[in-house]
Amino acid sequence: MLRFLVRRLLQAIPTLLILSILVFAWLRSLPGGPAAALLGDKATPEKIANLNHVLGLDQPVVIQYFKFLGRALTGDFGASLISTQPVMSEIGTFLPATIELGISAMIVAVVIGIPAGYLSARYRGGAVDNVIIVLTLIGVAVPVFFLGYMMQDVLAGPLGLPSQGRQTAGLDATSITNFAILDGIMTSEWDAVWDAIKHLILPAFALATIPLAVITRITRASVLEVLNEDFIRTANSKGLTQPVVRRRHVLRNGLLPVVTTIGLQTGALLGGAVLTERVFNFRGLGFLLAEGIERRDYPRLQALLLFGALVYVLVNMLVDVSYGIIDPRVRVR
Amino acid sequence: MQQLRLTRTRRVALIGLAGALAVSLSACAESKRDEGAGGGSGGTMIFGAAGNPKLFDPIFNDEGETFRITRQIFDTLIQNKPGTADLEASLAEKWEPSNDGKTWTFSLKQGVKFSDGTPFDATAVCFNFNRWYNMKGAAAQSQMIYYADVFGGFAKNESDDYSDPVYKSCEAKDPATAVVNLNKAKGAFPAAFTLPSFAMQSPAALQQYKADEVTQSGDSFTYSEYANKHPVGTGPFKFDSWDQGKGEITLSKNDTSPTQTAKLDKLIFKVIPDENARKQALKAGDIQGYDYPAPADYGLLRNEGEQVLVRPPFNVLYLGINQSGPAGDKLKDPRVRKALAYGVNREQFVKSKLPEGAEVATEFVPKTISGYTDEVTKYPFDQQKAKQLLQEAGATNLTLKFYYPTEVTRPYMPNPADVFTSISEDLKAIGIKVEAVAKPWNGGYKDDVQKFGKQDLHLLGWTGDYNDAGNFVGTFFGRKKPEFGFDNPQLFQALAAADASPAGDAHAKAYQEVNKQIMDYLPAIPISYGPPAIVVGPKVKGLVASPLTDERFNTVTVN
């Protein structure tokens, strides 16, 4: 197992290196550049040239890349052009929001998706099934930002839910871990907990739509497959009651592929978070990335894109490792 | 599992309990918010900012979102009278230039203290001036944009881009008198003393928190603890905190400020980058005001009871003409440039495409600026004359590459595509073929236009920093630039002379003369002066919209 892990880790290194070259080259090829972004509206070609010299941006790109790599290996990705804060500390500050949103969205997707998929399979071909299938199709097809704006305009007012931000502006809540709900619980500031939950509801549902639809479809397909298996027929013929058959045999076996899907969708949530966080002004990594792209914050983009890649690589590794545990043949191959 | 199964009654009771808990929690949240919004004597105002501040040491800053905050914390020696670009006393009660414009004597307000309790006096003034002048390190100097612009250079320049320093020395004659000596007169003064970059900061705090430490960090810079956590000034508010995660900057009333006492207890700036989101937040009552509402929303916002305060224009939109562009020498002919000016229907454009308060520009400085004159050559819309001039110049078959930006709105140009369409239709009507080139503002437009001069025509503009004509025309036409592609030593010299003329009437006259010359030579065509707006909720009283976006919140109350 250890050798398998080490091998996977070693494979991740060239992947990240190649990605770092691609990201670096792409950002350097864009017109404008950090100096122009730093100087803003009053930038003149002379001021830009001067600043490029100060920052060493007039050196050959290869030298610039190795300098960047050298610093990156020590965890130094430089400072954001927008906030002048070190990018790594920005990631530390904004990551909890994304995790909070991602977990909430996943809870929504699982709690609604699995029962919906199961119901759909159980009443296959009926009205319930048809409604669920149509809804999942819409869920996959509607763009997150459109859904987000619609929720803000149509739902926020009538439901009394905040349409943006992580907390009510000016709310005097203690910040310890930057996880708003956790901080509220730790300090017994229950109004802050409730405030954070209210702010999470709309963005979590918006972000959940795609994984929710996918989980529903996979559950449905998987349960249908299990229902046709021999062992179900055996269970039925043994005289077990229907609830017992459904719970012990159908659901338990049908959930295996669903668990894998949940893992994969968790990775995909990161991408969805960019749009959701932007629309709901929910200050997480997605928000940070969107702002970085708009205002050409090169150091921030470099760090965030590589951080995202690292997360993907790690999630994939975890999935592979879990396969290795479930099926030892994978390790041998 | 069996034991955990609940009876029906228990389940109902539990649901009821959860509901009651939710309601009481919700009530708690409400009560806390009410306290925040209206509690205490002066209450709290939350203002929606369009972007993150960078840092709070104004000398290293040049952008509006940061200045909006530092303006509340710091005072300058001279300030703009609220709602205008005129000068009035601030930390200096009086200011007097010598006849040659090389010495400025400031009589300071007495008894003023910084919010850390240290006194503001002439020694503090000199400390600030000397700090700027003696700043060391290429990193620090490169970020002092306005200082380098106004004062030319440093004690020891660390870049070839800087010139001889304008600043010479500062003497604290007595606690209430500071004398600033210059190496040469500078037209930007006294107006430039109002720039938020040149605000007075506490020498004690600057030293304690090592404010001069600016270090390169990758492709950017990091600043001292002072700039991030401990800015100290004499302004009506003092800095409390900057919560990056929440995007909130909290200021509270500065009780040591005898100059401009704030009415609010707290002033919070909440960063909401999306314009639509700011509008939603105002409607929901989460914030009590925000900046840069879209002109298309003015009417809608007013109908909903919000106050849209339109600022007097302090900017100019122009149609740039590049005399060394792809069309070759054609645009060097003054008759062709004049034909373009007569051919553009600016009245119609301003009336149909710009928000209320916008005006047709007749020269490159707005009316509020000293140096503006009505006696410039004007080019009223006249298609016949335009066609005739083109014929005389032998340029009836002209094709021009017309650049315009995308992905951007600017106070002087709410919708670039609209401006482009309107002007190019006019040009087509006088027989000029237009080849449109649209580029993203940061994605090549500024580079192509300002650095490489790839265009014949382009759209750009400028928002003024302080009340001086040189800040407009000097910036545009003070030297040879790829943007305009002309070399007119006589004009460059006239601009330099106007800049060096001592403050007062002579200075204004010098710029009036230059403005006449410019409008005769016509290196570009001024199109319009645009009025940006700021919006506040119906309960906000006392906010005065400023042409320089110099809104101060000390006069504000929230009912």
mmCIF file with all atom_site columns, N, CA, C and O in Angstrom, chain A residues 28 32 39 41-42 50 55 71 78-79 83-85 153 164 167-168 170 172 190-191 194 283, chain B residues 25-26 32-33 54 62 145 159 216-220 228 244-246 248 277 280 410 447 463 465:
data_model
loop_
_atom_site.group_PDB
_atom_site.id
_atom_site.type_symbol
_atom_site.label_atom_id
_atom_site.label_alt_id
_atom_site.label_comp_id
_atom_site.label_asym_id
_atom_site.label_entity_id
_atom_site.label_seq_id
_atom_site.pdbx_PDB_ins_code
_atom_site.Cartn_x
_atom_site.Cartn_y
_atom_site.Cartn_z
_atom_site.occupancy
_atom_site.B_iso_or_equiv
_atom_site.pdbx_formal_charge
_atom_site.auth_seq_id
_atom_site.auth_comp_id
_atom_site.auth_asym_id
_atom_site.auth_atom_id
_atom_site.pdbx_PDB_model_num
ATOM 1   N N  . ARG A 1 28  ? 1.756   35.052 -18.617 1.00 0.00 ? 28  ARG A N  1
ATOM 2   C CA . ARG A 1 28  ? 2.761   35.963 -19.170 1.00 0.00 ? 28  ARG A CA 1
ATOM 3   C C  . ARG A 1 28  ? 2.435   36.389 -20.601 1.00 0.00 ? 28  ARG A C  1
ATOM 4   O O  . ARG A 1 28  ? 2.900   37.405 -21.081 1.00 0.00 ? 28  ARG A O  1
ATOM 5   N N  . GLY A 1 32  ? -1.072  43.510 -21.243 1.00 0.00 ? 32  GLY A N  1
ATOM 6   C CA . GLY A 1 32  ? -1.252  44.242 -19.987 1.00 0.00 ? 32  GLY A CA 1
ATOM 7   C C  . GLY A 1 32  ? -0.135  43.921 -19.021 1.00 0.00 ? 32  GLY A C  1
ATOM 8   O O  . GLY A 1 32  ? 0.873   44.591 -18.987 1.00 0.00 ? 32  GLY A O  1
ATOM 9   N N  . LEU A 1 39  ? -0.727  49.488 -11.615 1.00 0.00 ? 39  LEU A N  1
ATOM 10  C CA . LEU A 1 39  ? -0.794  50.939 -11.731 1.00 0.00 ? 39  LEU A CA 1
ATOM 11  C C  . LEU A 1 39  ? -2.204  51.446 -12.020 1.00 0.00 ? 39  LEU A C  1
ATOM 12  O O  . LEU A 1 39  ? -2.498  52.619 -11.830 1.00 0.00 ? 39  LEU A O  1
ATOM 13  N N  . ASP A 1 41  ? -5.676  52.810 -13.640 1.00 0.00 ? 41  ASP A N  1
ATOM 14  C CA . ASP A 1 41  ? -6.105  53.707 -14.704 1.00 0.00 ? 41  ASP A CA 1
ATOM 15  C C  . ASP A 1 41  ? -5.066  54.748 -15.100 1.00 0.00 ? 41  ASP A C  1
ATOM 16  O O  . ASP A 1 41  ? -5.069  55.234 -16.219 1.00 0.00 ? 41  ASP A O  1
ATOM 17  N N  . LYS A 1 42  ? -4.227  55.139 -14.147 1.00 0.00 ? 42  LYS A N  1
ATOM 18  C CA . LYS A 1 42  ? -3.287  56.216 -14.447 1.00 0.00 ? 42  LYS A CA 1
ATOM 19  C C  . LYS A 1 42  ? -1.984  55.678 -15.029 1.00 0.00 ? 42  LYS A C  1
ATOM 20  O O  . LYS A 1 42  ? -0.981  56.397 -15.082 1.00 0.00 ? 42  LYS A O  1
ATOM 21  N N  . ASN A 1 50  ? 8.966   51.323 -16.123 1.00 0.00 ? 50  ASN A N  1
ATOM 22  C CA . ASN A 1 50  ? 9.738   51.501 -14.890 1.00 0.00 ? 50  ASN A CA 1
ATOM 23  C C  . ASN A 1 50  ? 9.413   50.398 -13.888 1.00 0.00 ? 50  ASN A C  1
ATOM 24  O O  . ASN A 1 50  ? 10.305  49.776 -13.300 1.00 0.00 ? 50  ASN A O  1
ATOM 25  N N  . LEU A 1 55  ? 10.200  45.215 -10.895 1.00 0.00 ? 55  LEU A N  1
ATOM 26  C CA . LEU A 1 55  ? 9.697   43.875 -10.559 1.00 0.00 ? 55  LEU A CA 1
ATOM 27  C C  . LEU A 1 55  ? 10.477  42.758 -11.249 1.00 0.00 ? 55  LEU A C  1
ATOM 28  O O  . LEU A 1 55  ? 10.221  41.585 -11.011 1.00 0.00 ? 55  LEU A O  1
ATOM 29  N N  . ARG A 1 71  ? 10.417  30.260 -5.484  1.00 0.00 ? 71  ARG A N  1
ATOM 30  C CA . ARG A 1 71  ? 9.623   30.818 -4.392  1.00 0.00 ? 71  ARG A CA 1
ATOM 31  C C  . ARG A 1 71  ? 8.429   29.919 -4.078  1.00 0.00 ? 71  ARG A C  1
ATOM 32  O O  . ARG A 1 71  ? 8.108   29.652 -2.928  1.00 0.00 ? 71  ARG A O  1
ATOM 33  N N  . GLY A 1 78  ? 3.959   35.111 -3.573  1.00 0.00 ? 78  GLY A N  1
ATOM 34  C CA . GLY A 1 78  ? 3.925   36.562 -3.743  1.00 0.00 ? 78  GLY A CA 1
ATOM 35  C C  . GLY A 1 78  ? 2.671   37.177 -3.156  1.00 0.00 ? 78  GLY A C  1
ATOM 36  O O  . GLY A 1 78  ? 1.864   36.494 -2.516  1.00 0.00 ? 78  GLY A O  1
ATOM 37  N N  . ALA A 1 79  ? 2.524   38.480 -3.404  1.00 0.00 ? 79  ALA A N  1
ATOM 38  C CA . ALA A 1 79  ? 1.389   39.210 -2.840  1.00 0.00 ? 79  ALA A CA 1
ATOM 39  C C  . ALA A 1 79  ? 0.380   39.521 -3.926  1.00 0.00 ? 79  ALA A C  1
ATOM 40  O O  . ALA A 1 79  ? 0.734   39.704 -5.090  1.00 0.00 ? 79  ALA A O  1
ATOM 41  N N  . SER A 1 83  ? -5.040  43.254 -3.166  1.00 0.00 ? 83  SER A N  1
ATOM 42  C CA . SER A 1 83  ? -5.125  43.526 -1.726  1.00 0.00 ? 83  SER A CA 1
ATOM 43  C C  . SER A 1 83  ? -3.761  43.751 -1.081  1.00 0.00 ? 83  SER A C  1
ATOM 44  O O  . SER A 1 83  ? -3.705  44.110 0.089   1.00 0.00 ? 83  SER A O  1
ATOM 45  N N  . THR A 1 84  ? -2.683  43.517 -1.802  1.00 0.00 ? 84  THR A N  1
ATOM 46  C CA . THR A 1 84  ? -1.299  43.575 -1.303  1.00 0.00 ? 84  THR A CA 1
ATOM 47  C C  . THR A 1 84  ? -1.021  42.569 -0.182  1.00 0.00 ? 84  THR A C  1
ATOM 48  O O  . THR A 1 84  ? 0.013   42.636 0.456   1.00 0.00 ? 84  THR A O  1
ATOM 49  N N  . GLN A 1 85  ? -1.943  41.634 0.045   1.00 0.00 ? 85  GLN A N  1
ATOM 50  C CA . GLN A 1 85  ? -1.700  40.596 1.060   1.00 0.00 ? 85  GLN A CA 1
ATOM 51  C C  . GLN A 1 85  ? -1.024  39.397 0.402   1.00 0.00 ? 85  GLN A C  1
ATOM 52  O O  . GLN A 1 85  ? -1.298  39.101 -0.762  1.00 0.00 ? 85  GLN A O  1
ATOM 53  N N  . ASP A 1 153 ? -33.688 37.067 -7.287  1.00 0.00 ? 153 ASP A N  1
ATOM 54  C CA . ASP A 1 153 ? -34.806 37.938 -7.633  1.00 0.00 ? 153 ASP A CA 1
ATOM 55  C C  . ASP A 1 153 ? -36.149 37.377 -7.166  1.00 0.00 ? 153 ASP A C  1
ATOM 56  O O  . ASP A 1 153 ? -37.019 38.115 -6.732  1.00 0.00 ? 153 ASP A O  1
ATOM 57  N N  . GLN A 1 164 ? -27.034 37.772 -0.668  1.00 0.00 ? 164 GLN A N  1
ATOM 58  C CA . GLN A 1 164 ? -25.588 37.816 -0.912  1.00 0.00 ? 164 GLN A CA 1
ATOM 59  C C  . GLN A 1 164 ? -24.777 37.993 0.362   1.00 0.00 ? 164 GLN A C  1
ATOM 60  O O  . GLN A 1 164 ? -25.289 38.387 1.394   1.00 0.00 ? 164 GLN A O  1
ATOM 61  N N  . GLN A 1 167 ? -22.279 36.969 5.718   1.00 0.00 ? 167 GLN A N  1
ATOM 62  C CA . GLN A 1 167 ? -22.852 37.418 6.981   1.00 0.00 ? 167 GLN A CA 1
ATOM 63  C C  . GLN A 1 167 ? -23.466 38.777 6.752   1.00 0.00 ? 167 GLN A C  1
ATOM 64  O O  . GLN A 1 167 ? -23.075 39.488 5.838   1.00 0.00 ? 167 GLN A O  1
ATOM 65  N N  . THR A 1 168 ? -24.421 39.135 7.602   1.00 0.00 ? 168 THR A N  1
ATOM 66  C CA . THR A 1 168 ? -25.004 40.460 7.512   1.00 0.00 ? 168 THR A CA 1
ATOM 67  C C  . THR A 1 168 ? -23.904 41.492 7.735   1.00 0.00 ? 168 THR A C  1
ATOM 68  O O  . THR A 1 168 ? -23.100 41.340 8.652   1.00 0.00 ? 168 THR A O  1
ATOM 69  N N  . GLY A 1 170 ? -21.739 44.321 8.991   1.00 0.00 ? 170 GLY A N  1
ATOM 70  C CA . GLY A 1 170 ? -21.680 44.997 10.278  1.00 0.00 ? 170 GLY A CA 1
ATOM 71  C C  . GLY A 1 170 ? -22.039 44.115 11.460  1.00 0.00 ? 170 GLY A C  1
ATOM 72  O O  . GLY A 1 170 ? -21.974 44.553 12.599  1.00 0.00 ? 170 GLY A O  1
ATOM 73  N N  . ASP A 1 172 ? -21.606 41.911 14.433  1.00 0.00 ? 172 ASP A N  1
ATOM 74  C CA . ASP A 1 172 ? -20.423 41.841 15.283  1.00 0.00 ? 172 ASP A CA 1
ATOM 75  C C  . ASP A 1 172 ? -20.193 40.410 15.737  1.00 0.00 ? 172 ASP A C  1
ATOM 76  O O  . ASP A 1 172 ? -20.591 40.028 16.833  1.00 0.00 ? 172 ASP A O  1
ATOM 77  N N  . TRP A 1 190 ? -25.206 32.418 18.942  1.00 0.00 ? 190 TRP A N  1
ATOM 78  C CA . TRP A 1 190 ? -26.188 31.676 18.153  1.00 0.00 ? 190 TRP A CA 1
ATOM 79  C C  . TRP A 1 190 ? -26.815 32.525 17.054  1.00 0.00 ? 190 TRP A C  1
ATOM 80  O O  . TRP A 1 190 ? -27.227 32.009 16.020  1.00 0.00 ? 190 TRP A O  1
ATOM 81  N N  . ASP A 1 191 ? -26.894 33.817 17.295  1.00 0.00 ? 191 ASP A N  1
ATOM 82  C CA . ASP A 1 191 ? -27.446 34.671 16.240  1.00 0.00 ? 191 ASP A CA 1
ATOM 83  C C  . ASP A 1 191 ? -26.515 34.681 15.018  1.00 0.00 ? 191 ASP A C  1
ATOM 84  O O  . ASP A 1 191 ? -26.964 34.696 13.879  1.00 0.00 ? 191 ASP A O  1
ATOM 85  N N  . TRP A 1 194 ? -27.077 31.379 13.103  1.00 0.00 ? 194 TRP A N  1
ATOM 86  C CA . TRP A 1 194 ? -28.315 31.447 12.323  1.00 0.00 ? 194 TRP A CA 1
ATOM 87  C C  . TRP A 1 194 ? -28.138 32.363 11.112  1.00 0.00 ? 194 TRP A C  1
ATOM 88  O O  . TRP A 1 194 ? -28.574 32.063 10.005  1.00 0.00 ? 194 TRP A O  1
ATOM 89  N N  . ARG A 1 283 ? -17.753 35.244 -0.129  1.00 0.00 ? 283 ARG A N  1
ATOM 90  C CA . ARG A 1 283 ? -16.310 35.456 -0.241  1.00 0.00 ? 283 ARG A CA 1
ATOM 91  C C  . ARG A 1 283 ? -15.493 34.197 0.053   1.00 0.00 ? 283 ARG A C  1
ATOM 92  O O  . ARG A 1 283 ? -14.956 34.020 1.139   1.00 0.00 ? 283 ARG A O  1
ATOM 93  N N  . LEU B 2 25  ? -33.779 32.225 17.599  1.00 0.00 ? 25  LEU B N  1
ATOM 94  C CA . LEU B 2 25  ? -32.465 32.573 17.042  1.00 0.00 ? 25  LEU B CA 1
ATOM 95  C C  . LEU B 2 25  ? -32.603 33.708 16.052  1.00 0.00 ? 25  LEU B C  1
ATOM 96  O O  . LEU B 2 25  ? -31.824 34.654 16.040  1.00 0.00 ? 25  LEU B O  1
ATOM 97  N N  . SER B 2 26  ? -33.652 33.590 15.217  1.00 0.00 ? 26  SER B N  1
ATOM 98  C CA . SER B 2 26  ? -33.894 34.613 14.207  1.00 0.00 ? 26  SER B CA 1
ATOM 99  C C  . SER B 2 26  ? -34.123 35.957 14.879  1.00 0.00 ? 26  SER B C  1
ATOM 100 O O  . SER B 2 26  ? -33.608 36.990 14.467  1.00 0.00 ? 26  SER B O  1
ATOM 101 N N  . LYS B 2 32  ? -29.830 42.075 17.167  1.00 0.00 ? 32  LYS B N  1
ATOM 102 C CA . LYS B 2 32  ? -28.434 42.492 17.120  1.00 0.00 ? 32  LYS B CA 1
ATOM 103 C C  . LYS B 2 32  ? -28.209 43.460 15.965  1.00 0.00 ? 32  LYS B C  1
ATOM 104 O O  . LYS B 2 32  ? -27.493 44.438 16.068  1.00 0.00 ? 32  LYS B O  1
ATOM 105 N N  . ARG B 2 33  ? -28.894 43.171 14.836  1.00 0.00 ? 33  ARG B N  1
ATOM 106 C CA . ARG B 2 33  ? -28.706 44.015 13.669  1.00 0.00 ? 33  ARG B CA 1
ATOM 107 C C  . ARG B 2 33  ? -29.283 45.410 13.918  1.00 0.00 ? 33  ARG B C  1
ATOM 108 O O  . ARG B 2 33  ? -28.682 46.419 13.592  1.00 0.00 ? 33  ARG B O  1
ATOM 109 N N  . LYS B 2 54  ? -6.437  48.795 -1.141  1.00 0.00 ? 54  LYS B N  1
ATOM 110 C CA . LYS B 2 54  ? -5.140  48.148 -1.304  1.00 0.00 ? 54  LYS B CA 1
ATOM 111 C C  . LYS B 2 54  ? -4.386  48.132 0.015   1.00 0.00 ? 54  LYS B C  1
ATOM 112 O O  . LYS B 2 54  ? -3.820  47.129 0.423   1.00 0.00 ? 54  LYS B O  1
ATOM 113 N N  . ASP B 2 62  ? -2.885  55.067 -5.286  1.00 0.00 ? 62  ASP B N  1
ATOM 114 C CA . ASP B 2 62  ? -3.340  55.977 -6.331  1.00 0.00 ? 62  ASP B CA 1
ATOM 115 C C  . ASP B 2 62  ? -4.725  55.611 -6.825  1.00 0.00 ? 62  ASP B C  1
ATOM 116 O O  . ASP B 2 62  ? -5.123  56.013 -7.901  1.00 0.00 ? 62  ASP B O  1
ATOM 117 N N  . ILE B 2 145 ? 3.057   57.027 -6.792  1.00 0.00 ? 145 ILE B N  1
ATOM 118 C CA . ILE B 2 145 ? 2.679   57.510 -8.115  1.00 0.00 ? 145 ILE B CA 1
ATOM 119 C C  . ILE B 2 145 ? 2.441   59.028 -8.122  1.00 0.00 ? 145 ILE B C  1
ATOM 120 O O  . ILE B 2 145 ? 3.008   59.756 -8.938  1.00 0.00 ? 145 ILE B O  1
ATOM 121 N N  . SER B 2 159 ? 15.248  55.355 -10.116 1.00 0.00 ? 159 SER B N  1
ATOM 122 C CA . SER B 2 159 ? 14.810  54.959 -11.451 1.00 0.00 ? 159 SER B CA 1
ATOM 123 C C  . SER B 2 159 ? 15.117  56.119 -12.404 1.00 0.00 ? 159 SER B C  1
ATOM 124 O O  . SER B 2 159 ? 15.059  57.282 -12.012 1.00 0.00 ? 159 SER B O  1
ATOM 125 N N  . GLN B 2 216 ? 9.335   43.854 -2.210  1.00 0.00 ? 216 GLN B N  1
ATOM 126 C CA . GLN B 2 216 ? 8.818   43.156 -3.379  1.00 0.00 ? 216 GLN B CA 1
ATOM 127 C C  . GLN B 2 216 ? 8.451   41.734 -2.980  1.00 0.00 ? 216 GLN B C  1
ATOM 128 O O  . GLN B 2 216 ? 9.198   41.076 -2.248  1.00 0.00 ? 216 GLN B O  1
ATOM 129 N N  . SER B 2 217 ? 7.305   41.269 -3.450  1.00 0.00 ? 217 SER B N  1
ATOM 130 C CA . SER B 2 217 ? 6.868   39.922 -3.125  1.00 0.00 ? 217 SER B CA 1
ATOM 131 C C  . SER B 2 217 ? 6.288   39.321 -4.399  1.00 0.00 ? 217 SER B C  1
ATOM 132 O O  . SER B 2 217 ? 5.156   39.592 -4.763  1.00 0.00 ? 217 SER B O  1
ATOM 133 N N  . GLY B 2 218 ? 7.123   38.548 -5.111  1.00 0.00 ? 218 GLY B N  1
ATOM 134 C CA . GLY B 2 218 ? 6.690   38.028 -6.412  1.00 0.00 ? 218 GLY B CA 1
ATOM 135 C C  . GLY B 2 218 ? 6.525   39.188 -7.376  1.00 0.00 ? 218 GLY B C  1
ATOM 136 O O  . GLY B 2 218 ? 7.422   40.025 -7.502  1.00 0.00 ? 218 GLY B O  1
ATOM 137 N N  . ASP B 2 219 ? 5.368   39.242 -8.022  1.00 0.00 ? 219 ASP B N  1
ATOM 138 C CA . ASP B 2 219 ? 5.127   40.313 -8.990  1.00 0.00 ? 219 ASP B CA 1
ATOM 139 C C  . ASP B 2 219 ? 4.433   41.503 -8.352  1.00 0.00 ? 219 ASP B C  1
ATOM 140 O O  . ASP B 2 219 ? 3.813   42.311 -9.036  1.00 0.00 ? 219 ASP B O  1
ATOM 141 N N  . SER B 2 220 ? 4.495   41.587 -7.045  1.00 0.00 ? 220 SER B N  1
ATOM 142 C CA . SER B 2 220 ? 3.805   42.688 -6.387  1.00 0.00 ? 220 SER B CA 1
ATOM 143 C C  . SER B 2 220 ? 4.606   43.168 -5.172  1.00 0.00 ? 220 SER B C  1
ATOM 144 O O  . SER B 2 220 ? 5.793   42.870 -5.061  1.00 0.00 ? 220 SER B O  1
ATOM 145 N N  . ASN B 2 228 ? -1.357  48.313 6.851   1.00 0.00 ? 228 ASN B N  1
ATOM 146 C CA . ASN B 2 228 ? -2.457  47.348 6.888   1.00 0.00 ? 228 ASN B CA 1
ATOM 147 C C  . ASN B 2 228 ? -3.320  47.429 8.139   1.00 0.00 ? 228 ASN B C  1
ATOM 148 O O  . ASN B 2 228 ? -4.496  47.100 8.103   1.00 0.00 ? 228 ASN B O  1
ATOM 149 N N  . GLN B 2 244 ? -10.550 40.858 6.001   1.00 0.00 ? 244 GLN B N  1
ATOM 150 C CA . GLN B 2 244 ? -10.424 40.441 4.599   1.00 0.00 ? 244 GLN B CA 1
ATOM 151 C C  . GLN B 2 244 ? -11.486 39.420 4.220   1.00 0.00 ? 244 GLN B C  1
ATOM 152 O O  . GLN B 2 244 ? -12.064 39.487 3.141   1.00 0.00 ? 244 GLN B O  1
ATOM 153 N N  . GLY B 2 245 ? -11.726 38.478 5.123   1.00 0.00 ? 245 GLY B N  1
ATOM 154 C CA . GLY B 2 245 ? -12.683 37.408 4.826   1.00 0.00 ? 245 GLY B CA 1
ATOM 155 C C  . GLY B 2 245 ? -14.072 37.958 4.577   1.00 0.00 ? 245 GLY B C  1
ATOM 156 O O  . GLY B 2 245 ? -14.765 37.540 3.663   1.00 0.00 ? 245 GLY B O  1
ATOM 157 N N  . LYS B 2 246 ? -14.468 38.927 5.397   1.00 0.00 ? 246 LYS B N  1
ATOM 158 C CA . LYS B 2 246 ? -15.799 39.504 5.238   1.00 0.00 ? 246 LYS B CA 1
ATOM 159 C C  . LYS B 2 246 ? -15.803 40.646 4.222   1.00 0.00 ? 246 LYS B C  1
ATOM 160 O O  . LYS B 2 246 ? -16.860 41.101 3.809   1.00 0.00 ? 246 LYS B O  1
ATOM 161 N N  . GLU B 2 248 ? -14.808 43.729 4.952   1.00 0.00 ? 248 GLU B N  1
ATOM 162 C CA . GLU B 2 248 ? -15.342 44.875 5.694   1.00 0.00 ? 248 GLU B CA 1
ATOM 163 C C  . GLU B 2 248 ? -14.232 45.688 6.328   1.00 0.00 ? 248 GLU B C  1
ATOM 164 O O  . GLU B 2 248 ? -13.346 45.148 6.977   1.00 0.00 ? 248 GLU B O  1
ATOM 165 N N  . ALA B 2 277 ? -25.214 43.563 -7.472  1.00 0.00 ? 277 ALA B N  1
ATOM 166 C CA . ALA B 2 277 ? -25.268 43.092 -6.082  1.00 0.00 ? 277 ALA B CA 1
ATOM 167 C C  . ALA B 2 277 ? -25.327 44.276 -5.114  1.00 0.00 ? 277 ALA B C  1
ATOM 168 O O  . ALA B 2 277 ? -26.004 44.220 -4.089  1.00 0.00 ? 277 ALA B O  1
ATOM 169 N N  . GLN B 2 280 ? -28.884 45.457 -5.130  1.00 0.00 ? 280 GLN B N  1
ATOM 170 C CA . GLN B 2 280 ? -29.718 44.530 -4.338  1.00 0.00 ? 280 GLN B CA 1
ATOM 171 C C  . GLN B 2 280 ? -29.523 44.786 -2.846  1.00 0.00 ? 280 GLN B C  1
ATOM 172 O O  . GLN B 2 280 ? -30.479 44.780 -2.074  1.00 0.00 ? 280 GLN B O  1
ATOM 173 N N  . ARG B 2 410 ? -16.353 53.490 -17.671 1.00 0.00 ? 410 ARG B N  1
ATOM 174 C CA . ARG B 2 410 ? -15.590 54.522 -16.966 1.00 0.00 ? 410 ARG B CA 1
ATOM 175 C C  . ARG B 2 410 ? -16.561 55.663 -16.675 1.00 0.00 ? 410 ARG B C  1
ATOM 176 O O  . ARG B 2 410 ? -17.556 55.823 -17.377 1.00 0.00 ? 410 ARG B O  1
ATOM 177 N N  . ASP B 2 447 ? -2.718  48.876 -24.211 1.00 0.00 ? 447 ASP B N  1
ATOM 178 C CA . ASP B 2 447 ? -1.394  48.647 -24.801 1.00 0.00 ? 447 ASP B CA 1
ATOM 179 C C  . ASP B 2 447 ? -1.357  49.119 -26.252 1.00 0.00 ? 447 ASP B C  1
ATOM 180 O O  . ASP B 2 447 ? -0.469  49.859 -26.659 1.00 0.00 ? 447 ASP B O  1
ATOM 181 N N  . THR B 2 463 ? -10.269 61.243 -15.545 1.00 0.00 ? 463 THR B N  1
ATOM 182 C CA . THR B 2 463 ? -10.926 61.881 -14.416 1.00 0.00 ? 463 THR B CA 1
ATOM 183 C C  . THR B 2 463 ? -9.851  62.632 -13.648 1.00 0.00 ? 463 THR B C  1
ATOM 184 O O  . THR B 2 463 ? -8.805  62.059 -13.339 1.00 0.00 ? 463 THR B O  1
ATOM 185 N N  . ASP B 2 465 ? -7.554  64.615 -10.861 1.00 0.00 ? 465 ASP B N  1
ATOM 186 C CA . ASP B 2 465 ? -7.130  64.294 -9.501  1.00 0.00 ? 465 ASP B CA 1
ATOM 187 C C  . ASP B 2 465 ? -7.243  65.510 -8.585  1.00 0.00 ? 465 ASP B C  1
ATOM 188 O O  . ASP B 2 465 ? -7.473  65.391 -7.404  1.00 0.00 ? 465 ASP B O  1
#
